[in-house]
Tab-separated table of C-alpha atoms and ligand atoms in Angstrom:
chain	number	residue	atom	x	y	z
A	1	MET	CA	-0.108	-0.250	-0.220
A	2	ALA	CA	0.967	3.505	-0.330
A	3	LYS	CA	2.645	5.518	2.451
A	4	ILE	CA	2.468	9.102	3.668
A	5	VAL	CA	5.538	9.945	5.308
A	6	GLY	CA	4.241	12.988	6.757
A	7	SER	CA	3.098	16.616	6.494
A	8	ILE	CA	4.436	19.963	5.164
A	9	THR	CA	2.571	23.165	6.742
A	10	MET	CA	3.447	26.383	5.290
A	11	SER	CA	2.625	29.859	4.769
A	12	HIS	CA	2.223	31.354	0.832
A	13	VAL	CA	2.969	34.886	0.350
A	14	PRO	CA	3.584	36.364	-3.128
A	15	ALA	CA	6.057	38.688	-1.707
A	16	ILE	CA	8.161	35.269	-1.398
A	17	GLY	CA	8.470	34.682	-5.260
A	18	ARG	CA	9.603	38.103	-5.501
A	19	ALA	CA	12.865	37.441	-2.781
A	20	ILE	CA	13.539	34.348	-4.845
A	21	ALA	CA	13.538	36.196	-8.086
A	22	LYS	CA	15.884	38.830	-6.658
A	23	ASN	CA	17.940	36.106	-4.739
A	24	LEU	CA	17.203	38.077	-1.269
A	25	GLN	CA	17.077	35.009	0.950
A	26	HIS	CA	20.209	36.584	2.812
A	27	ASP	CA	18.604	40.077	3.338
A	28	PRO	CA	18.369	40.940	7.185
A	29	TYR	CA	14.340	41.235	5.963
A	30	TRP	CA	13.842	37.514	4.582
A	31	LYS	CA	16.639	35.477	6.186
A	32	PRO	CA	14.627	34.224	9.260
A	33	PHE	CA	12.355	32.942	7.082
A	34	PHE	CA	14.560	31.272	4.434
A	35	ASP	CA	16.359	29.804	7.248
A	36	GLY	CA	13.333	28.093	8.100
A	37	PHE	CA	13.907	25.574	4.992
A	38	PRO	CA	17.174	23.529	5.030
A	39	PRO	CA	15.872	21.119	7.866
A	40	VAL	CA	13.014	20.468	5.909
A	41	ARG	CA	14.651	19.867	2.342
A	42	GLU	CA	17.061	17.494	4.624
A	43	TRP	CA	14.022	15.926	5.765
A	44	LEU	CA	12.898	15.496	2.477
A	45	ARG	CA	15.994	13.917	1.282
A	46	LYS	CA	15.480	11.252	3.876
A	47	THR	CA	12.135	10.451	3.212
A	48	SER	CA	12.275	11.190	-0.361
A	49	PRO	CA	8.543	11.313	-1.354
A	50	ASP	CA	7.368	10.060	-5.016
A	51	ILE	CA	4.276	12.453	-4.910
A	52	ALA	CA	3.271	15.423	-3.292
A	53	VAL	CA	-0.526	15.678	-2.877
A	54	VAL	CA	-0.789	19.849	-2.010
A	55	VAL	CA	-3.726	20.949	-0.564
A	56	TYR	CA	-3.909	24.727	-0.820
A	57	ASN	CA	-6.871	27.906	-1.483
A	58	ASP	CA	-6.789	29.064	-5.368
A	59	HIS	CA	-7.057	32.909	-5.734
A	60	GLY	CA	-8.561	33.725	-8.300
A	61	LEU	CA	-6.235	32.242	-11.170
A	62	ASN	CA	-7.802	28.320	-11.731
A	63	PHE	CA	-11.287	28.942	-10.110
A	64	PHE	CA	-13.095	32.825	-9.836
A	65	LEU	CA	-15.888	33.855	-7.528
A	66	ASP	CA	-18.776	33.171	-10.266
A	67	LYS	CA	-17.658	29.368	-9.938
A	68	LEU	CA	-16.032	28.224	-6.943
A	69	PRO	CA	-16.305	25.000	-5.720
A	70	THR	CA	-16.538	24.435	-1.463
A	71	PHE	CA	-13.346	21.124	-2.424
A	72	ALA	CA	-11.542	20.115	-5.717
A	73	VAL	CA	-9.402	17.777	-6.982
A	74	GLY	CA	-7.329	17.784	-9.952
A	75	ALA	CA	-6.875	15.348	-12.322
A	76	ALA	CA	-4.736	16.878	-14.945
A	77	PRO	CA	-1.425	15.058	-16.536
A	78	GLN	CA	0.191	18.591	-15.789
A	79	TYR	CA	-0.425	21.573	-14.072
A	80	GLN	CA	0.847	25.696	-15.352
A	81	ASN	CA	1.854	28.090	-13.469
A	82	ALA	CA	0.629	31.763	-14.953
A	83	ASP	CA	0.608	35.403	-14.195
A	84	GLU	CA	-1.688	36.273	-11.533
A	85	GLY	CA	-0.822	40.125	-11.535
A	86	TRP	CA	1.589	40.121	-8.728
A	87	GLY	CA	4.837	40.180	-11.447
A	88	LEU	CA	6.233	37.190	-10.402
A	89	PRO	CA	8.469	34.904	-12.864
A	90	THR	CA	6.032	31.775	-13.419
A	91	VAL	CA	7.873	28.221	-12.643
A	92	PRO	CA	7.867	25.257	-14.793
A	93	PRO	CA	5.434	22.852	-15.410
A	94	PHE	CA	4.346	20.085	-12.579
A	95	GLN	CA	3.678	16.769	-13.365
A	96	GLY	CA	0.527	15.093	-12.061
A	97	ASP	CA	-0.162	11.510	-11.340
A	98	GLN	CA	-3.981	10.880	-12.493
A	99	ASP	CA	-3.497	7.205	-11.133
A	100	LEU	CA	-3.622	9.195	-7.997
A	101	SER	CA	-5.715	11.847	-8.488
A	102	TRP	CA	-8.568	9.022	-9.900
A	103	HIS	CA	-8.516	6.736	-6.641
A	104	LEU	CA	-8.371	10.188	-4.571
A	105	ILE	CA	-11.531	11.881	-6.429
A	106	GLU	CA	-13.190	7.661	-6.089
A	107	SER	CA	-12.645	7.290	-2.723
A	108	LEU	CA	-13.718	10.598	-1.659
A	109	ILE	CA	-16.972	10.757	-3.701
A	110	ALA	CA	-17.357	7.086	-2.213
A	111	THR	CA	-16.949	8.249	1.099
A	112	GLU	CA	-19.722	11.330	0.544
A	113	PHE	CA	-17.035	13.886	0.196
A	114	ASP	CA	-19.228	15.798	-3.067
A	115	ILE	CA	-15.806	17.091	-4.545
A	116	THR	CA	-15.261	18.929	-8.449
A	117	THR	CA	-13.629	17.174	-10.658
A	118	CYS	CA	-10.697	19.096	-12.813
A	119	GLN	CA	-9.266	17.313	-15.544
A	120	GLU	CA	-7.744	20.850	-16.443
A	121	MET	CA	-6.305	23.322	-13.332
A	122	ALA	CA	-4.095	25.918	-13.318
A	123	VAL	CA	-2.161	26.421	-10.071
A	124	ASP	CA	-1.727	29.485	-7.976
A	125	HIS	CA	1.677	31.157	-5.501
A	126	ALA	CA	0.239	29.387	-2.945
A	127	PHE	CA	0.882	25.366	-4.860
A	128	THR	CA	4.215	26.818	-6.596
A	129	LEU	CA	6.033	28.906	-4.033
A	130	PRO	CA	5.908	26.420	-1.643
A	131	MET	CA	6.976	23.725	-4.085
A	132	ALA	CA	9.448	26.569	-5.083
A	133	LEU	CA	10.575	26.675	-1.304
A	134	LEU	CA	10.936	22.961	-0.727
A	135	TRP	CA	13.103	22.385	-4.161
A	136	PRO	CA	14.656	25.581	-5.024
A	137	ASP	CA	16.126	24.371	-7.816
A	138	GLN	CA	12.480	23.770	-9.436
A	139	LYS	CA	13.161	20.759	-11.007
A	140	TRP	CA	10.590	18.823	-9.091
A	141	PRO	CA	11.318	15.674	-8.133
A	142	VAL	CA	7.658	14.570	-7.180
A	143	ARG	CA	4.442	13.859	-9.301
A	144	THR	CA	1.420	16.383	-7.650
A	145	VAL	CA	-2.207	16.314	-6.977
A	146	PRO	CA	-3.557	19.358	-6.168
A	147	VAL	CA	-6.309	20.103	-3.686
A	148	CYS	CA	-8.303	23.202	-3.629
A	149	VAL	CA	-10.465	24.555	-0.482
A	150	ASN	CA	-12.280	27.526	-0.037
A	151	THR	CA	-10.877	29.436	2.114
A	152	VAL	CA	-12.343	32.855	-0.062
A	153	GLN	CA	-15.791	33.277	-0.654
A	154	PHE	CA	-18.375	32.627	1.921
A	155	PRO	CA	-19.883	30.367	3.159
A	156	LEU	CA	-16.421	28.438	3.944
A	157	PRO	CA	-16.830	24.709	4.471
A	158	SER	CA	-16.416	24.231	8.705
A	159	VAL	CA	-13.162	22.741	10.316
A	160	LYS	CA	-14.850	19.857	11.346
A	161	ARG	CA	-15.757	19.353	7.764
A	162	CYS	CA	-11.744	20.159	6.745
A	163	PHE	CA	-10.566	17.718	9.037
A	164	ALA	CA	-12.575	15.148	7.839
A	165	LEU	CA	-11.808	15.448	4.605
A	166	GLY	CA	-8.376	15.139	5.141
A	167	GLN	CA	-9.127	12.196	7.890
A	168	ALA	CA	-10.911	10.901	3.715
A	169	ILE	CA	-7.573	11.205	2.151
A	170	GLY	CA	-5.321	9.807	4.311
A	171	ASP	CA	-7.670	6.504	4.360
A	172	ALA	CA	-7.836	7.027	0.072
A	173	ILE	CA	-4.117	7.319	0.208
A	174	GLU	CA	-3.266	4.376	2.529
A	175	SER	CA	-5.879	2.037	0.731
A	176	TRP	CA	-4.007	2.870	-2.676
A	177	ASP	CA	-2.488	-0.306	-4.188
A	178	THR	CA	1.028	0.460	-5.105
A	179	ASP	CA	4.248	1.347	-2.940
A	180	ALA	CA	4.278	5.084	-3.764
A	181	ARG	CA	5.725	7.336	-1.145
A	182	VAL	CA	3.301	10.390	-0.494
A	183	VAL	CA	3.845	13.750	0.929
A	184	ILE	CA	0.621	15.990	2.108
A	185	LEU	CA	1.823	19.933	1.751
A	186	GLY	CA	-0.918	22.154	3.494
A	187	THR	CA	-0.817	25.742	2.547
A	188	GLY	CA	-1.802	29.194	3.695
A	189	GLY	CA	-2.105	31.436	6.671
A	190	LEU	CA	-1.187	31.498	9.595
A	191	SER	CA	-2.970	34.816	10.965
A	192	HIS	CA	-3.397	37.814	8.266
A	193	GLN	CA	-6.095	40.260	6.850
A	194	LEU	CA	-5.195	41.693	4.059
A	195	ASP	CA	-8.135	44.795	3.655
A	196	GLY	CA	-10.550	46.261	5.698
A	197	LYS	CA	-10.039	48.251	9.080
A	198	ARG	CA	-7.609	45.426	10.278
A	199	ALA	CA	-5.769	44.981	7.228
A	200	GLY	CA	-2.354	44.033	9.085
A	201	PHE	CA	-3.486	42.127	12.287
A	202	ILE	CA	-1.699	39.450	13.723
A	203	ASN	CA	-2.126	36.725	16.407
A	204	LYS	CA	1.151	35.404	17.009
A	205	GLU	CA	-0.338	33.833	20.329
A	206	PHE	CA	-3.351	32.451	18.697
A	207	ASP	CA	-0.840	30.972	15.780
A	208	LEU	CA	1.505	29.194	17.866
A	209	MET	CA	-1.178	27.740	20.187
A	210	PHE	CA	-2.945	26.171	17.068
A	211	MET	CA	1.128	24.814	15.655
A	212	GLU	CA	1.644	23.302	18.814
A	213	LYS	CA	-2.405	21.919	19.857
A	214	LEU	CA	-2.006	20.927	15.202
A	215	VAL	CA	0.276	18.215	16.418
A	216	SER	CA	-0.716	17.014	19.797
A	217	ASP	CA	-4.697	17.887	19.720
A	218	PRO	CA	-5.499	18.264	16.331
A	219	LEU	CA	-9.183	18.451	17.445
A	220	TRP	CA	-8.720	21.136	19.741
A	221	ILE	CA	-9.248	23.852	16.255
A	222	THR	CA	-12.634	22.281	15.685
A	223	ARG	CA	-14.139	23.791	18.544
A	224	TYR	CA	-14.178	27.288	16.630
A	225	SER	CA	-16.186	28.620	14.067
A	226	ILE	CA	-15.440	30.314	10.774
A	227	GLU	CA	-16.761	33.274	12.271
A	228	ASP	CA	-14.173	32.508	15.346
A	229	LEU	CA	-11.605	31.818	13.332
A	230	VAL	CA	-11.702	35.013	11.004
A	231	GLU	CA	-11.684	37.482	14.634
A	232	LEU	CA	-8.702	35.443	16.094
A	233	THR	CA	-6.702	35.179	12.565
A	234	GLY	CA	-7.793	37.671	9.988
A	235	THR	CA	-10.263	37.025	6.497
A	236	GLN	CA	-7.060	35.125	5.143
A	237	GLY	CA	-5.966	34.029	8.300
A	238	VAL	CA	-8.288	31.457	7.612
A	239	GLU	CA	-6.322	29.728	4.734
A	240	LEU	CA	-5.254	27.577	7.674
A	241	LEU	CA	-7.658	25.158	7.153
A	242	ASN	CA	-5.691	23.700	4.885
A	243	TRP	CA	-3.140	23.005	7.294
A	244	VAL	CA	-6.019	20.675	9.317
A	245	VAL	CA	-6.663	18.906	6.214
A	246	ALA	CA	-2.566	18.407	5.934
A	247	ARG	CA	-2.439	17.263	9.403
A	248	SER	CA	-5.494	15.014	9.214
A	249	ALA	CA	-4.385	13.084	6.907
A	250	LEU	CA	-1.675	11.649	9.438
A	251	ARG	CA	-2.494	8.522	11.347
A	252	GLY	CA	-2.191	7.973	15.157
A	253	GLU	CA	0.184	9.784	17.712
A	254	VAL	CA	2.395	12.708	15.247
A	255	LEU	CA	5.372	13.744	16.122
A	256	ARG	CA	6.722	17.663	15.046
A	257	LYS	CA	10.117	16.941	13.130
A	258	HIS	CA	10.902	20.833	12.680
A	259	ALA	CA	8.600	24.356	12.601
A	260	ASN	CA	9.273	28.011	12.141
A	261	TYR	CA	7.635	31.011	12.718
A	262	HIS	CA	8.409	34.456	11.415
A	263	ILE	CA	6.622	37.992	11.608
A	264	PRO	CA	5.753	39.291	9.282
A	265	ILE	CA	6.309	38.274	5.733
A	266	SER	CA	4.170	40.696	3.888
A	267	ASN	CA	1.383	41.206	5.814
A	268	THR	CA	1.616	37.144	7.132
A	269	ALA	CA	2.081	35.515	9.804
A	270	ALA	CA	4.819	33.128	7.961
A	271	GLY	CA	4.391	29.512	9.762
A	272	LEU	CA	6.054	26.228	8.891
A	273	MET	CA	5.870	23.141	9.998
A	274	VAL	CA	6.642	19.262	9.491
A	275	MET	CA	4.450	16.315	10.607
A	276	GLU	CA	5.096	12.575	10.844
A	277	SER	CA	3.690	9.671	12.576
A	278	ALA	CA	5.513	8.602	15.065
B	301	DHB	C1	-0.331	37.718	1.156
B	301	DHB	C2	-0.764	36.806	1.951
B	301	DHB	C3	-1.503	35.504	0.905
B	301	DHB	O1	-1.688	34.603	1.895
B	301	DHB	C4	-1.973	35.565	-0.277
B	301	DHB	O2	-2.081	34.828	-0.485
B	301	DHB	C5	-2.040	37.161	-0.777
B	301	DHB	C6	-0.772	38.061	-0.183
B	301	DHB	C7	0.595	38.557	1.887
B	301	DHB	O3	0.405	38.979	2.876
B	301	DHB	O4	0.842	40.228	1.399
B	302	FE	FE1	-3.432	33.427	0.511
């Protein structure tokens, strides 16, 4: 059966793409952020996954406000990045893994997750920048399966539903009859708000509690409503739903293998965590 080697959760901010393009990794503003990544790359070398299931939210590149599925899974042979208007260089295309895509889609529908299936899909900064941080040479050594969660247009799925989605993804991968090694990425968050009166809002205390509880007591976050989370983490802080999905795909006791937290990167509290089953 396929094996889930672990989950990597991290923030995605377009400014990271600009910092990479300008080689600012050692600049004082950026160093504490980029310094979080070498241990993750080492962990990836050791665990050597073949496939990355990337749980993220699209920001208007592939879906727009007129048609926005709550949950969507990619089933394309390849996923292209495109210009989102941030002026970032685009990255090379990502190979899909259509066998895993269809296994995941069939398993999720069978467990009553009525997801949208996308046989064509453009991937935005929430997918590409985490990949570029993990594999800076951009010669992607993994095939990919995108999983999109709507965190941008209300009504959003509840934390409990996202937790259950992650469990169903974990069950599907572990029942897949191959010897593939799969890493789950969850991108977005942590606390940030880009607009309105609270633009620039960050909640370090809540973020650090979330990072701790996600490992040791993952159901803790399910006590919060989406409205609670908007209040506690900002309108875009709810992207932490993608972390919840990535975490709940892991079975049994979970260990934190690495973590970093740095504020701010642009308007965002940048979190990073590697988790694996004990
Ligand atoms: C920023 C953060 C995001 O999550 C995003 O999608 C776009 C911008 C920011 O902090 O600038
Ligand atoms: Fe975002």
